[in-house]
mmCIF file with all atom_site columns, C-alpha atoms and ligand atoms in Angstrom:
data_model
loop_
_atom_site.group_PDB
_atom_site.id
_atom_site.type_symbol
_atom_site.label_atom_id
_atom_site.label_alt_id
_atom_site.label_comp_id
_atom_site.label_asym_id
_atom_site.label_entity_id
_atom_site.label_seq_id
_atom_site.pdbx_PDB_ins_code
_atom_site.Cartn_x
_atom_site.Cartn_y
_atom_site.Cartn_z
_atom_site.occupancy
_atom_site.B_iso_or_equiv
_atom_site.pdbx_formal_charge
_atom_site.auth_seq_id
_atom_site.auth_comp_id
_atom_site.auth_asym_id
_atom_site.auth_atom_id
_atom_site.pdbx_PDB_model_num
ATOM   1   C CA . UNK A 1 1   ? -5.330  -34.614 -22.967 1.00 0.00 ? 77  UNK A CA 1
ATOM   2   C CA . UNK A 1 2   ? -7.658  -32.221 -21.179 1.00 0.00 ? 78  UNK A CA 1
ATOM   3   C CA . UNK A 1 3   ? -9.921  -33.743 -18.552 1.00 0.00 ? 79  UNK A CA 1
ATOM   4   C CA . UNK A 1 4   ? -13.422 -34.510 -19.767 1.00 0.00 ? 80  UNK A CA 1
ATOM   5   C CA . UNK A 1 5   ? -15.823 -31.656 -19.133 1.00 0.00 ? 81  UNK A CA 1
ATOM   6   C CA . UNK A 1 6   ? -17.550 -32.065 -15.816 1.00 0.00 ? 82  UNK A CA 1
ATOM   7   C CA . UNK A 1 7   ? -21.177 -31.083 -15.415 1.00 0.00 ? 83  UNK A CA 1
ATOM   8   C CA . UNK A 1 8   ? -22.225 -28.279 -13.128 1.00 0.00 ? 84  UNK A CA 1
ATOM   9   C CA . UNK A 1 9   ? -23.952 -26.709 -11.007 1.00 0.00 ? 85  UNK A CA 1
ATOM   10  C CA . UNK A 1 10  ? -26.191 -25.513 -8.152  1.00 0.00 ? 86  UNK A CA 1
ATOM   11  C CA . UNK A 1 11  ? -29.581 -24.256 -9.424  1.00 0.00 ? 87  UNK A CA 1
ATOM   12  C CA . UNK A 1 12  ? -31.850 -23.109 -6.581  1.00 0.00 ? 88  UNK A CA 1
ATOM   13  C CA . UNK A 1 13  ? -29.094 -21.522 -4.621  1.00 0.00 ? 89  UNK A CA 1
ATOM   14  C CA . UNK A 1 14  ? -28.783 -21.175 -0.886  1.00 0.00 ? 90  UNK A CA 1
ATOM   15  C CA . UNK A 1 15  ? -25.518 -19.447 -0.107  1.00 0.00 ? 91  UNK A CA 1
ATOM   16  C CA . UNK A 1 16  ? -23.365 -20.262 2.880   1.00 0.00 ? 92  UNK A CA 1
ATOM   17  C CA . UNK A 1 17  ? -20.877 -17.444 3.392   1.00 0.00 ? 93  UNK A CA 1
ATOM   18  C CA . UNK A 1 18  ? -17.767 -18.172 5.475   1.00 0.00 ? 94  UNK A CA 1
ATOM   19  C CA . UNK A 1 19  ? -15.976 -15.211 7.034   1.00 0.00 ? 95  UNK A CA 1
ATOM   20  C CA . UNK A 1 20  ? -13.253 -14.387 9.537   1.00 0.00 ? 96  UNK A CA 1
ATOM   21  C CA . UNK A 1 21  ? -13.268 -10.597 9.515   1.00 0.00 ? 97  UNK A CA 1
ATOM   22  C CA . UNK A 1 22  ? -14.959 -7.346  8.595   1.00 0.00 ? 98  UNK A CA 1
ATOM   23  C CA . UNK A 1 23  ? -17.251 -8.845  5.956   1.00 0.00 ? 99  UNK A CA 1
ATOM   24  C CA . UNK A 1 24  ? -17.254 -6.205  3.224   1.00 0.00 ? 100 UNK A CA 1
ATOM   25  C CA . UNK A 1 25  ? -17.571 -8.893  0.553   1.00 0.00 ? 101 UNK A CA 1
ATOM   26  C CA . UNK A 1 26  ? -20.404 -10.433 2.565   1.00 0.00 ? 102 UNK A CA 1
ATOM   27  C CA . UNK A 1 27  ? -22.058 -7.010  2.452   1.00 0.00 ? 103 UNK A CA 1
ATOM   28  C CA . UNK A 1 28  ? -21.637 -6.821  -1.328  1.00 0.00 ? 104 UNK A CA 1
ATOM   29  C CA . UNK A 1 29  ? -23.108 -10.310 -1.723  1.00 0.00 ? 105 UNK A CA 1
ATOM   30  C CA . UNK A 1 30  ? -26.031 -9.597  0.627   1.00 0.00 ? 106 UNK A CA 1
ATOM   31  C CA . UNK A 1 31  ? -26.729 -6.306  -1.179  1.00 0.00 ? 107 UNK A CA 1
ATOM   32  C CA . UNK A 1 32  ? -26.787 -8.090  -4.530  1.00 0.00 ? 108 UNK A CA 1
ATOM   33  C CA . UNK A 1 33  ? -29.146 -10.752 -3.142  1.00 0.00 ? 109 UNK A CA 1
ATOM   34  C CA . UNK A 1 34  ? -31.463 -8.062  -1.753  1.00 0.00 ? 110 UNK A CA 1
ATOM   35  C CA . UNK A 1 35  ? -31.398 -6.206  -5.076  1.00 0.00 ? 111 UNK A CA 1
ATOM   36  C CA . UNK A 1 36  ? -32.394 -9.389  -6.896  1.00 0.00 ? 112 UNK A CA 1
ATOM   37  C CA . UNK A 1 37  ? -29.103 -9.501  -8.781  1.00 0.00 ? 113 UNK A CA 1
ATOM   38  C CA . UNK A 1 38  ? -28.227 -12.918 -7.367  1.00 0.00 ? 114 UNK A CA 1
ATOM   39  C CA . UNK A 1 39  ? -31.100 -15.453 -7.483  1.00 0.00 ? 115 UNK A CA 1
ATOM   40  C CA . UNK A 1 40  ? -30.383 -16.899 -4.065  1.00 0.00 ? 116 UNK A CA 1
ATOM   41  C CA . UNK A 1 41  ? -30.745 -16.479 -0.359  1.00 0.00 ? 117 UNK A CA 1
ATOM   42  C CA . UNK A 1 42  ? -27.921 -16.095 2.129   1.00 0.00 ? 118 UNK A CA 1
ATOM   43  C CA . UNK A 1 43  ? -28.890 -19.110 4.207   1.00 0.00 ? 119 UNK A CA 1
ATOM   44  C CA . UNK A 1 44  ? -26.120 -18.881 6.819   1.00 0.00 ? 120 UNK A CA 1
ATOM   45  C CA . UNK A 1 45  ? -22.996 -16.893 7.640   1.00 0.00 ? 121 UNK A CA 1
ATOM   46  C CA . UNK A 1 46  ? -20.380 -18.903 9.508   1.00 0.00 ? 122 UNK A CA 1
ATOM   47  C CA . UNK A 1 47  ? -17.345 -17.375 11.166  1.00 0.00 ? 123 UNK A CA 1
ATOM   48  C CA . UNK A 1 48  ? -14.415 -19.041 12.883  1.00 0.00 ? 124 UNK A CA 1
ATOM   49  C CA . UNK A 1 49  ? -14.006 -15.878 14.980  1.00 0.00 ? 125 UNK A CA 1
ATOM   50  C CA . UNK A 1 50  ? -16.750 -14.638 17.313  1.00 0.00 ? 126 UNK A CA 1
ATOM   51  C CA . UNK A 1 51  ? -15.398 -11.084 16.970  1.00 0.00 ? 127 UNK A CA 1
ATOM   52  C CA . UNK A 1 52  ? -15.673 -10.954 13.173  1.00 0.00 ? 128 UNK A CA 1
ATOM   53  C CA . UNK A 1 53  ? -17.309 -7.678  12.131  1.00 0.00 ? 129 UNK A CA 1
ATOM   54  C CA . UNK A 1 54  ? -19.255 -9.443  9.412   1.00 0.00 ? 130 UNK A CA 1
ATOM   55  C CA . UNK A 1 55  ? -21.306 -11.281 12.034  1.00 0.00 ? 131 UNK A CA 1
ATOM   56  C CA . UNK A 1 56  ? -22.876 -8.022  13.223  1.00 0.00 ? 132 UNK A CA 1
ATOM   57  C CA . UNK A 1 57  ? -23.615 -7.076  9.641   1.00 0.00 ? 133 UNK A CA 1
ATOM   58  C CA . UNK A 1 58  ? -25.345 -10.414 9.056   1.00 0.00 ? 134 UNK A CA 1
ATOM   59  C CA . UNK A 1 59  ? -27.398 -10.085 12.241  1.00 0.00 ? 135 UNK A CA 1
ATOM   60  C CA . UNK A 1 60  ? -28.499 -6.572  11.252  1.00 0.00 ? 136 UNK A CA 1
ATOM   61  C CA . UNK A 1 61  ? -29.830 -8.059  8.039   1.00 0.00 ? 137 UNK A CA 1
ATOM   62  C CA . UNK A 1 62  ? -31.589 -10.949 9.724   1.00 0.00 ? 138 UNK A CA 1
ATOM   63  C CA . UNK A 1 63  ? -29.226 -13.522 8.225   1.00 0.00 ? 139 UNK A CA 1
ATOM   64  C CA . UNK A 1 64  ? -28.682 -16.571 10.453  1.00 0.00 ? 140 UNK A CA 1
ATOM   65  C CA . UNK A 1 65  ? -25.154 -16.729 11.866  1.00 0.00 ? 141 UNK A CA 1
ATOM   66  C CA . UNK A 1 66  ? -23.018 -19.362 13.451  1.00 0.00 ? 142 UNK A CA 1
ATOM   67  C CA . UNK A 1 67  ? -19.599 -19.291 15.106  1.00 0.00 ? 143 UNK A CA 1
ATOM   68  C CA . UNK A 1 68  ? -17.446 -22.387 14.797  1.00 0.00 ? 144 UNK A CA 1
ATOM   69  C CA . UNK A 1 69  ? -14.106 -21.749 16.473  1.00 0.00 ? 145 UNK A CA 1
ATOM   70  C CA . UNK A 1 70  ? -11.409 -23.947 15.038  1.00 0.00 ? 146 UNK A CA 1
ATOM   71  C CA . UNK A 1 71  ? -9.706  -24.099 18.452  1.00 0.00 ? 147 UNK A CA 1
ATOM   72  C CA . UNK A 1 72  ? -12.692 -26.042 19.765  1.00 0.00 ? 148 UNK A CA 1
ATOM   73  C CA . UNK A 1 73  ? -11.966 -28.938 17.425  1.00 0.00 ? 149 UNK A CA 1
ATOM   74  C CA . UNK A 1 74  ? -9.175  -31.491 17.690  1.00 0.00 ? 150 UNK A CA 1
ATOM   75  C CA . UNK A 1 75  ? -8.120  -31.814 14.077  1.00 0.00 ? 151 UNK A CA 1
ATOM   76  C CA . UNK A 1 76  ? -8.620  -29.931 10.828  1.00 0.00 ? 152 UNK A CA 1
ATOM   77  C CA . UNK A 1 77  ? -10.783 -32.820 9.598   1.00 0.00 ? 153 UNK A CA 1
ATOM   78  C CA . UNK A 1 78  ? -13.005 -32.572 12.690  1.00 0.00 ? 154 UNK A CA 1
ATOM   79  C CA . UNK A 1 79  ? -13.428 -28.861 12.072  1.00 0.00 ? 155 UNK A CA 1
ATOM   80  C CA . UNK A 1 80  ? -14.199 -29.370 8.402   1.00 0.00 ? 156 UNK A CA 1
ATOM   81  C CA . UNK A 1 81  ? -16.850 -31.978 9.202   1.00 0.00 ? 157 UNK A CA 1
ATOM   82  C CA . UNK A 1 82  ? -18.513 -29.650 11.698  1.00 0.00 ? 158 UNK A CA 1
ATOM   83  C CA . UNK A 1 83  ? -18.555 -26.908 9.061   1.00 0.00 ? 159 UNK A CA 1
ATOM   84  C CA . UNK A 1 84  ? -20.098 -29.263 6.526   1.00 0.00 ? 160 UNK A CA 1
ATOM   85  C CA . UNK A 1 85  ? -22.769 -30.295 9.032   1.00 0.00 ? 161 UNK A CA 1
ATOM   86  C CA . UNK A 1 86  ? -23.632 -26.678 9.819   1.00 0.00 ? 162 UNK A CA 1
ATOM   87  C CA . UNK A 1 87  ? -23.875 -25.746 6.138   1.00 0.00 ? 163 UNK A CA 1
ATOM   88  C CA . UNK A 1 88  ? -25.991 -28.826 5.391   1.00 0.00 ? 164 UNK A CA 1
ATOM   89  C CA . UNK A 1 89  ? -28.284 -27.958 8.307   1.00 0.00 ? 165 UNK A CA 1
ATOM   90  C CA . UNK A 1 90  ? -29.069 -24.758 6.397   1.00 0.00 ? 166 UNK A CA 1
ATOM   91  C CA . UNK A 1 91  ? -29.396 -26.586 3.054   1.00 0.00 ? 167 UNK A CA 1
ATOM   92  C CA . UNK A 1 92  ? -26.507 -24.670 1.544   1.00 0.00 ? 168 UNK A CA 1
ATOM   93  C CA . UNK A 1 93  ? -25.888 -25.363 -2.124  1.00 0.00 ? 169 UNK A CA 1
ATOM   94  C CA . UNK A 1 94  ? -23.072 -22.887 -2.835  1.00 0.00 ? 170 UNK A CA 1
ATOM   95  C CA . UNK A 1 95  ? -20.352 -22.031 -0.332  1.00 0.00 ? 171 UNK A CA 1
ATOM   96  C CA . UNK A 1 96  ? -18.769 -18.588 -0.692  1.00 0.00 ? 172 UNK A CA 1
ATOM   97  C CA . UNK A 1 97  ? -15.545 -17.903 1.172   1.00 0.00 ? 173 UNK A CA 1
ATOM   98  C CA . UNK A 1 98  ? -15.299 -14.194 1.903   1.00 0.00 ? 174 UNK A CA 1
ATOM   99  C CA . UNK A 1 99  ? -12.164 -13.512 3.880   1.00 0.00 ? 175 UNK A CA 1
ATOM   100 C CA . UNK A 1 100 ? -12.271 -16.907 5.600   1.00 0.00 ? 176 UNK A CA 1
ATOM   101 C CA . UNK A 1 101 ? -8.790  -17.432 6.989   1.00 0.00 ? 177 UNK A CA 1
ATOM   102 C CA . UNK A 1 102 ? -8.789  -21.219 7.221   1.00 0.00 ? 178 UNK A CA 1
ATOM   103 C CA . UNK A 1 103 ? -7.592  -23.803 4.743   1.00 0.00 ? 179 UNK A CA 1
ATOM   104 C CA . UNK A 1 104 ? -10.319 -26.290 3.896   1.00 0.00 ? 180 UNK A CA 1
ATOM   105 C CA . UNK A 1 105 ? -9.312  -29.909 3.524   1.00 0.00 ? 181 UNK A CA 1
ATOM   106 C CA . UNK A 1 106 ? -10.278 -32.662 1.092   1.00 0.00 ? 182 UNK A CA 1
ATOM   107 C CA . UNK A 1 107 ? -13.311 -33.783 3.120   1.00 0.00 ? 183 UNK A CA 1
ATOM   108 C CA . UNK A 1 108 ? -14.828 -30.319 2.998   1.00 0.00 ? 184 UNK A CA 1
ATOM   109 C CA . UNK A 1 109 ? -14.118 -29.893 -0.712  1.00 0.00 ? 185 UNK A CA 1
ATOM   110 C CA . UNK A 1 110 ? -15.600 -33.317 -1.490  1.00 0.00 ? 186 UNK A CA 1
ATOM   111 C CA . UNK A 1 111 ? -18.798 -32.397 0.370   1.00 0.00 ? 187 UNK A CA 1
ATOM   112 C CA . UNK A 1 112 ? -19.515 -29.504 -2.034  1.00 0.00 ? 188 UNK A CA 1
ATOM   113 C CA . UNK A 1 113 ? -18.121 -30.560 -5.406  1.00 0.00 ? 189 UNK A CA 1
ATOM   114 C CA . UNK A 1 114 ? -17.711 -27.590 -7.806  1.00 0.00 ? 190 UNK A CA 1
ATOM   115 C CA . UNK A 1 115 ? -19.728 -25.532 -5.342  1.00 0.00 ? 191 UNK A CA 1
ATOM   116 C CA . UNK A 1 116 ? -17.178 -23.650 -3.238  1.00 0.00 ? 192 UNK A CA 1
ATOM   117 C CA . UNK A 1 117 ? -15.977 -20.217 -4.350  1.00 0.00 ? 193 UNK A CA 1
ATOM   118 C CA . UNK A 1 118 ? -13.287 -17.944 -2.941  1.00 0.00 ? 194 UNK A CA 1
ATOM   119 C CA . UNK A 1 119 ? -12.198 -14.412 -3.716  1.00 0.00 ? 195 UNK A CA 1
ATOM   120 C CA . UNK A 1 120 ? -8.509  -13.547 -3.577  1.00 0.00 ? 196 UNK A CA 1
ATOM   121 C CA . UNK A 1 121 ? -6.979  -10.057 -3.856  1.00 0.00 ? 197 UNK A CA 1
ATOM   122 C CA . UNK A 1 122 ? -4.537  -10.704 -6.724  1.00 0.00 ? 198 UNK A CA 1
ATOM   123 C CA . UNK A 1 123 ? -4.502  -11.983 -10.251 1.00 0.00 ? 199 UNK A CA 1
ATOM   124 C CA . UNK A 1 124 ? -3.892  -15.648 -9.490  1.00 0.00 ? 200 UNK A CA 1
ATOM   125 C CA . UNK A 1 125 ? -1.692  -17.597 -9.951  1.00 0.00 ? 201 UNK A CA 1
ATOM   126 C CA . UNK A 1 126 ? 0.408   -14.580 -8.946  1.00 0.00 ? 202 UNK A CA 1
ATOM   127 C CA . UNK A 1 127 ? 0.652   -13.890 -5.232  1.00 0.00 ? 203 UNK A CA 1
ATOM   128 C CA . UNK A 1 128 ? -1.350  -16.637 -3.521  1.00 0.00 ? 204 UNK A CA 1
ATOM   129 C CA . UNK A 1 129 ? -1.560  -16.794 0.247   1.00 0.00 ? 205 UNK A CA 1
ATOM   130 C CA . UNK A 1 130 ? -1.584  -13.956 2.735   1.00 0.00 ? 206 UNK A CA 1
ATOM   131 C CA . UNK A 1 131 ? -0.658  -10.314 2.064   1.00 0.00 ? 207 UNK A CA 1
ATOM   132 C CA . UNK A 1 132 ? -1.267  -10.641 -1.672  1.00 0.00 ? 208 UNK A CA 1
ATOM   133 C CA . UNK A 1 133 ? -1.369  -6.863  -2.119  1.00 0.00 ? 209 UNK A CA 1
ATOM   134 C CA . UNK A 1 134 ? 1.985   -6.452  -0.325  1.00 0.00 ? 210 UNK A CA 1
ATOM   135 C CA . UNK A 1 135 ? 3.455   -9.238  -2.430  1.00 0.00 ? 211 UNK A CA 1
ATOM   136 C CA . UNK A 1 136 ? 2.284   -7.424  -5.592  1.00 0.00 ? 212 UNK A CA 1
ATOM   137 C CA . UNK A 1 137 ? 3.824   -4.119  -4.494  1.00 0.00 ? 213 UNK A CA 1
ATOM   138 C CA . UNK A 1 138 ? 7.088   -5.732  -3.501  1.00 0.00 ? 214 UNK A CA 1
ATOM   139 C CA . UNK A 1 139 ? 7.279   -7.537  -6.828  1.00 0.00 ? 215 UNK A CA 1
ATOM   140 C CA . UNK A 1 140 ? 6.744   -4.285  -8.704  1.00 0.00 ? 216 UNK A CA 1
ATOM   141 C CA . UNK A 1 141 ? 3.862   -5.367  -10.917 1.00 0.00 ? 217 UNK A CA 1
ATOM   142 C CA . UNK A 1 142 ? 2.018   -2.607  -12.798 1.00 0.00 ? 218 UNK A CA 1
ATOM   143 C CA . UNK A 1 143 ? -1.382  -4.269  -12.587 1.00 0.00 ? 219 UNK A CA 1
ATOM   144 C CA . UNK A 1 144 ? -2.891  -6.533  -9.980  1.00 0.00 ? 220 UNK A CA 1
ATOM   145 C CA . UNK A 1 145 ? -6.517  -7.314  -9.243  1.00 0.00 ? 221 UNK A CA 1
ATOM   146 C CA . UNK A 1 146 ? -8.930  -9.851  -7.855  1.00 0.00 ? 222 UNK A CA 1
ATOM   147 C CA . UNK A 1 147 ? -9.750  -13.456 -8.677  1.00 0.00 ? 223 UNK A CA 1
ATOM   148 C CA . UNK A 1 148 ? -12.822 -15.567 -7.978  1.00 0.00 ? 224 UNK A CA 1
ATOM   149 C CA . UNK A 1 149 ? -11.988 -19.249 -8.161  1.00 0.00 ? 225 UNK A CA 1
ATOM   150 C CA . UNK A 1 150 ? -13.363 -22.639 -7.232  1.00 0.00 ? 226 UNK A CA 1
ATOM   151 C CA . UNK A 1 151 ? -11.826 -23.975 -4.056  1.00 0.00 ? 227 UNK A CA 1
ATOM   152 C CA . UNK A 1 152 ? -9.708  -27.103 -3.966  1.00 0.00 ? 228 UNK A CA 1
ATOM   153 C CA . UNK A 1 153 ? -7.581  -28.327 -1.066  1.00 0.00 ? 229 UNK A CA 1
ATOM   154 C CA . UNK A 1 154 ? -4.547  -26.590 -2.621  1.00 0.00 ? 230 UNK A CA 1
ATOM   155 C CA . UNK A 1 155 ? -4.288  -22.966 -1.461  1.00 0.00 ? 231 UNK A CA 1
ATOM   156 C CA . UNK A 1 156 ? -5.690  -20.404 -3.947  1.00 0.00 ? 232 UNK A CA 1
ATOM   157 C CA . UNK A 1 157 ? -5.156  -22.851 -6.797  1.00 0.00 ? 233 UNK A CA 1
ATOM   158 C CA . UNK A 1 158 ? -8.599  -23.958 -8.037  1.00 0.00 ? 234 UNK A CA 1
ATOM   159 C CA . UNK A 1 159 ? -10.118 -23.246 -11.472 1.00 0.00 ? 235 UNK A CA 1
ATOM   160 C CA . UNK A 1 160 ? -10.602 -19.528 -12.125 1.00 0.00 ? 236 UNK A CA 1
ATOM   161 C CA . UNK A 1 161 ? -14.162 -18.232 -12.593 1.00 0.00 ? 237 UNK A CA 1
ATOM   162 C CA . UNK A 1 162 ? -13.524 -14.511 -13.051 1.00 0.00 ? 238 UNK A CA 1
ATOM   163 C CA . UNK A 1 163 ? -10.849 -11.871 -12.672 1.00 0.00 ? 239 UNK A CA 1
ATOM   164 C CA . UNK A 1 164 ? -10.730 -8.089  -12.504 1.00 0.00 ? 240 UNK A CA 1
ATOM   165 C CA . UNK A 1 165 ? -7.635  -6.056  -13.328 1.00 0.00 ? 241 UNK A CA 1
ATOM   166 C CA . UNK A 1 166 ? -6.671  -3.141  -11.099 1.00 0.00 ? 242 UNK A CA 1
ATOM   167 C CA . UNK A 1 167 ? -3.806  -0.726  -11.862 1.00 0.00 ? 243 UNK A CA 1
ATOM   168 C CA . UNK A 1 168 ? -0.928  -0.360  -9.429  1.00 0.00 ? 244 UNK A CA 1
ATOM   169 C CA . UNK A 1 169 ? 0.042   3.317   -9.055  1.00 0.00 ? 245 UNK A CA 1
ATOM   170 C CA . UNK A 1 170 ? 3.599   4.460   -8.379  1.00 0.00 ? 246 UNK A CA 1
ATOM   171 C CA . UNK A 1 171 ? 2.653   6.006   -5.061  1.00 0.00 ? 247 UNK A CA 1
ATOM   172 C CA . UNK A 1 172 ? 0.519   3.105   -3.848  1.00 0.00 ? 248 UNK A CA 1
ATOM   173 C CA . UNK A 1 173 ? 0.911   1.784   -0.345  1.00 0.00 ? 249 UNK A CA 1
ATOM   174 C CA . UNK A 1 174 ? -0.423  -1.571  0.744   1.00 0.00 ? 250 UNK A CA 1
ATOM   175 C CA . UNK A 1 175 ? -3.483  0.252   2.093   1.00 0.00 ? 251 UNK A CA 1
ATOM   176 C CA . UNK A 1 176 ? -4.266  2.259   -1.045  1.00 0.00 ? 252 UNK A CA 1
ATOM   177 C CA . UNK A 1 177 ? -3.774  -0.720  -3.339  1.00 0.00 ? 253 UNK A CA 1
ATOM   178 C CA . UNK A 1 178 ? -5.861  -2.940  -1.051  1.00 0.00 ? 254 UNK A CA 1
ATOM   179 C CA . UNK A 1 179 ? -8.693  -0.382  -1.065  1.00 0.00 ? 255 UNK A CA 1
ATOM   180 C CA . UNK A 1 180 ? -8.666  -0.159  -4.881  1.00 0.00 ? 256 UNK A CA 1
ATOM   181 C CA . UNK A 1 181 ? -8.684  -3.937  -5.216  1.00 0.00 ? 257 UNK A CA 1
ATOM   182 C CA . UNK A 1 182 ? -11.457 -4.260  -2.618  1.00 0.00 ? 258 UNK A CA 1
ATOM   183 C CA . UNK A 1 183 ? -13.735 -2.008  -4.670  1.00 0.00 ? 259 UNK A CA 1
ATOM   184 C CA . UNK A 1 184 ? -13.161 -4.303  -7.632  1.00 0.00 ? 260 UNK A CA 1
ATOM   185 C CA . UNK A 1 185 ? -13.849 -7.346  -5.441  1.00 0.00 ? 261 UNK A CA 1
ATOM   186 C CA . UNK A 1 186 ? -17.236 -5.947  -4.458  1.00 0.00 ? 262 UNK A CA 1
ATOM   187 C CA . UNK A 1 187 ? -18.249 -5.716  -8.119  1.00 0.00 ? 263 UNK A CA 1
ATOM   188 C CA . UNK A 1 188 ? -16.639 -8.977  -9.211  1.00 0.00 ? 264 UNK A CA 1
ATOM   189 C CA . UNK A 1 189 ? -17.764 -11.438 -6.530  1.00 0.00 ? 265 UNK A CA 1
ATOM   190 C CA . UNK A 1 190 ? -21.555 -10.916 -6.795  1.00 0.00 ? 266 UNK A CA 1
ATOM   191 C CA . UNK A 1 191 ? -21.376 -11.162 -10.596 1.00 0.00 ? 267 UNK A CA 1
ATOM   192 C CA . UNK A 1 192 ? -19.303 -14.326 -10.436 1.00 0.00 ? 268 UNK A CA 1
ATOM   193 C CA . UNK A 1 193 ? -21.715 -15.889 -7.931  1.00 0.00 ? 269 UNK A CA 1
ATOM   194 C CA . UNK A 1 194 ? -24.652 -14.936 -10.133 1.00 0.00 ? 270 UNK A CA 1
ATOM   195 C CA . UNK A 1 195 ? -23.051 -16.529 -13.161 1.00 0.00 ? 271 UNK A CA 1
ATOM   196 C CA . UNK A 1 196 ? -22.074 -19.722 -11.358 1.00 0.00 ? 272 UNK A CA 1
ATOM   197 C CA . UNK A 1 197 ? -25.636 -20.061 -10.050 1.00 0.00 ? 273 UNK A CA 1
ATOM   198 C CA . UNK A 1 198 ? -27.030 -19.424 -13.510 1.00 0.00 ? 274 UNK A CA 1
ATOM   199 C CA . UNK A 1 199 ? -25.265 -22.545 -14.731 1.00 0.00 ? 275 UNK A CA 1
ATOM   200 C CA . UNK A 1 200 ? -24.326 -23.126 -18.376 1.00 0.00 ? 276 UNK A CA 1
ATOM   201 C CA . UNK A 1 201 ? -20.688 -23.553 -17.534 1.00 0.00 ? 277 UNK A CA 1
ATOM   202 C CA . UNK A 1 202 ? -18.343 -26.473 -17.487 1.00 0.00 ? 278 UNK A CA 1
ATOM   203 C CA . UNK A 1 203 ? -14.967 -27.198 -16.021 1.00 0.00 ? 279 UNK A CA 1
ATOM   204 C CA . UNK A 1 204 ? -12.489 -28.765 -18.419 1.00 0.00 ? 280 UNK A CA 1
ATOM   205 C CA . UNK A 1 205 ? -9.128  -29.339 -16.806 1.00 0.00 ? 281 UNK A CA 1
ATOM   206 C CA . UNK A 1 206 ? -8.417  -26.038 -15.090 1.00 0.00 ? 282 UNK A CA 1
ATOM   207 C CA . UNK A 1 207 ? -10.662 -23.995 -17.362 1.00 0.00 ? 283 UNK A CA 1
ATOM   208 C CA . UNK A 1 208 ? -14.115 -22.776 -16.408 1.00 0.00 ? 284 UNK A CA 1
ATOM   209 C CA . UNK A 1 209 ? -15.947 -22.280 -19.684 1.00 0.00 ? 285 UNK A CA 1
ATOM   210 C CA . UNK A 1 210 ? -19.240 -20.373 -19.843 1.00 0.00 ? 286 UNK A CA 1
ATOM   211 C CA . UNK A 1 211 ? -21.459 -21.473 -22.715 1.00 0.00 ? 287 UNK A CA 1
ATOM   212 C CA . UNK A 1 212 ? -22.732 -17.980 -23.345 1.00 0.00 ? 288 UNK A CA 1
ATOM   213 C CA . UNK A 1 213 ? -19.911 -15.438 -23.711 1.00 0.00 ? 289 UNK A CA 1
ATOM   214 C CA . UNK A 1 214 ? -22.165 -12.776 -22.172 1.00 0.00 ? 290 UNK A CA 1
ATOM   215 C CA . UNK A 1 215 ? -22.032 -14.811 -18.985 1.00 0.00 ? 291 UNK A CA 1
ATOM   216 C CA . UNK A 1 216 ? -18.286 -14.439 -18.778 1.00 0.00 ? 292 UNK A CA 1
ATOM   217 C CA . UNK A 1 217 ? -17.603 -11.967 -15.994 1.00 0.00 ? 293 UNK A CA 1
HETATM 218 C C1 . GRF B 2 .   ? -10.610 -9.629  0.816   1.00 0.00 ? 532 GRF B C1 1
HETATM 219 O O1 . GRF B 2 .   ? -9.542  -8.850  0.386   1.00 0.00 ? 532 GRF B O1 1
HETATM 220 C C2 . GRF B 2 .   ? -10.601 -10.950 0.110   1.00 0.00 ? 532 GRF B C2 1
HETATM 221 O O2 . GRF B 2 .   ? -10.101 -10.888 -1.189  1.00 0.00 ? 532 GRF B O2 1
HETATM 222 C C3 . GRF B 2 .   ? -9.678  -11.788 0.967   1.00 0.00 ? 532 GRF B C3 1
HETATM 223 O O3 . GRF B 2 .   ? -9.956  -11.398 2.282   1.00 0.00 ? 532 GRF B O3 1
HETATM 224 C C4 . GRF B 2 .   ? -10.459 -10.060 2.274   1.00 0.00 ? 532 GRF B C4 1
HETATM 225 C C5 . GRF B 2 .   ? -11.789 -10.107 2.989   1.00 0.00 ? 532 GRF B C5 1
HETATM 226 O O4 . GRF B 2 .   ? -12.296 -8.810  3.186   1.00 0.00 ? 532 GRF B O4 1
HETATM 227 N N1 . GRF B 2 .   ? -9.862  -13.197 0.742   1.00 0.00 ? 532 GRF B N1 1
HETATM 228 P P1 . GRF B 2 .   ? -13.771 -8.625  3.731   1.00 0.00 ? 532 GRF B P1 1
HETATM 229 O O5 . GRF B 2 .   ? -13.846 -9.325  5.089   1.00 0.00 ? 532 GRF B O5 1
HETATM 230 O O6 . GRF B 2 .   ? -14.712 -9.211  2.746   1.00 0.00 ? 532 GRF B O6 1
HETATM 231 O O7 . GRF B 2 .   ? -13.931 -7.128  3.878   1.00 0.00 ? 532 GRF B O7 1
#
């Protein structure tokens, strides 16, 4: 039996974007917010790495930033609770992981039910975890892509919101394939965020079902 449909969803959205690195998806999200394509504000960008390039980008745009270094916390649960507190302090309603290189535990996921998204550079459930593009090349697949999914404590395994297919060329290297997938990510993630914010979707079992087919990314 499928699980009963669960209701959604954040309405007046304040995004909390979690990063660890260069922040190109953060840029795509911030651009879409500025252009009015996502009805939200970026309320806070949090990084676990003070050197993350995305922090400078956020500061340039006047987006509040915060650095929470996981090494400063005793346990994963302590870190997760500090993250939750920081996001709550900024009234975040939808958490968007954008290259955030930390697993989030059950306490974090429970704090934002059906309101944490991640983008992953493969067509999940193929190639979860790190180096997804390298995994795809080594496996010899002819197409790969990007996936936006809800986050659960299991790595890269939550219900899928949207996917984009990207061809794998015979002469691709990890770099060329990663660059092609990244372009697709920058289109896919803002649209998926927009559609999740818009509402009119339900999660039944593992399936995210949009009531209006035009809303399907
Ligand atoms: C992207 O490839 C994303 O799919 C993965 O981490 C990378 C982050 O890149 N989760 P950026 O920091 O957004 O440029």
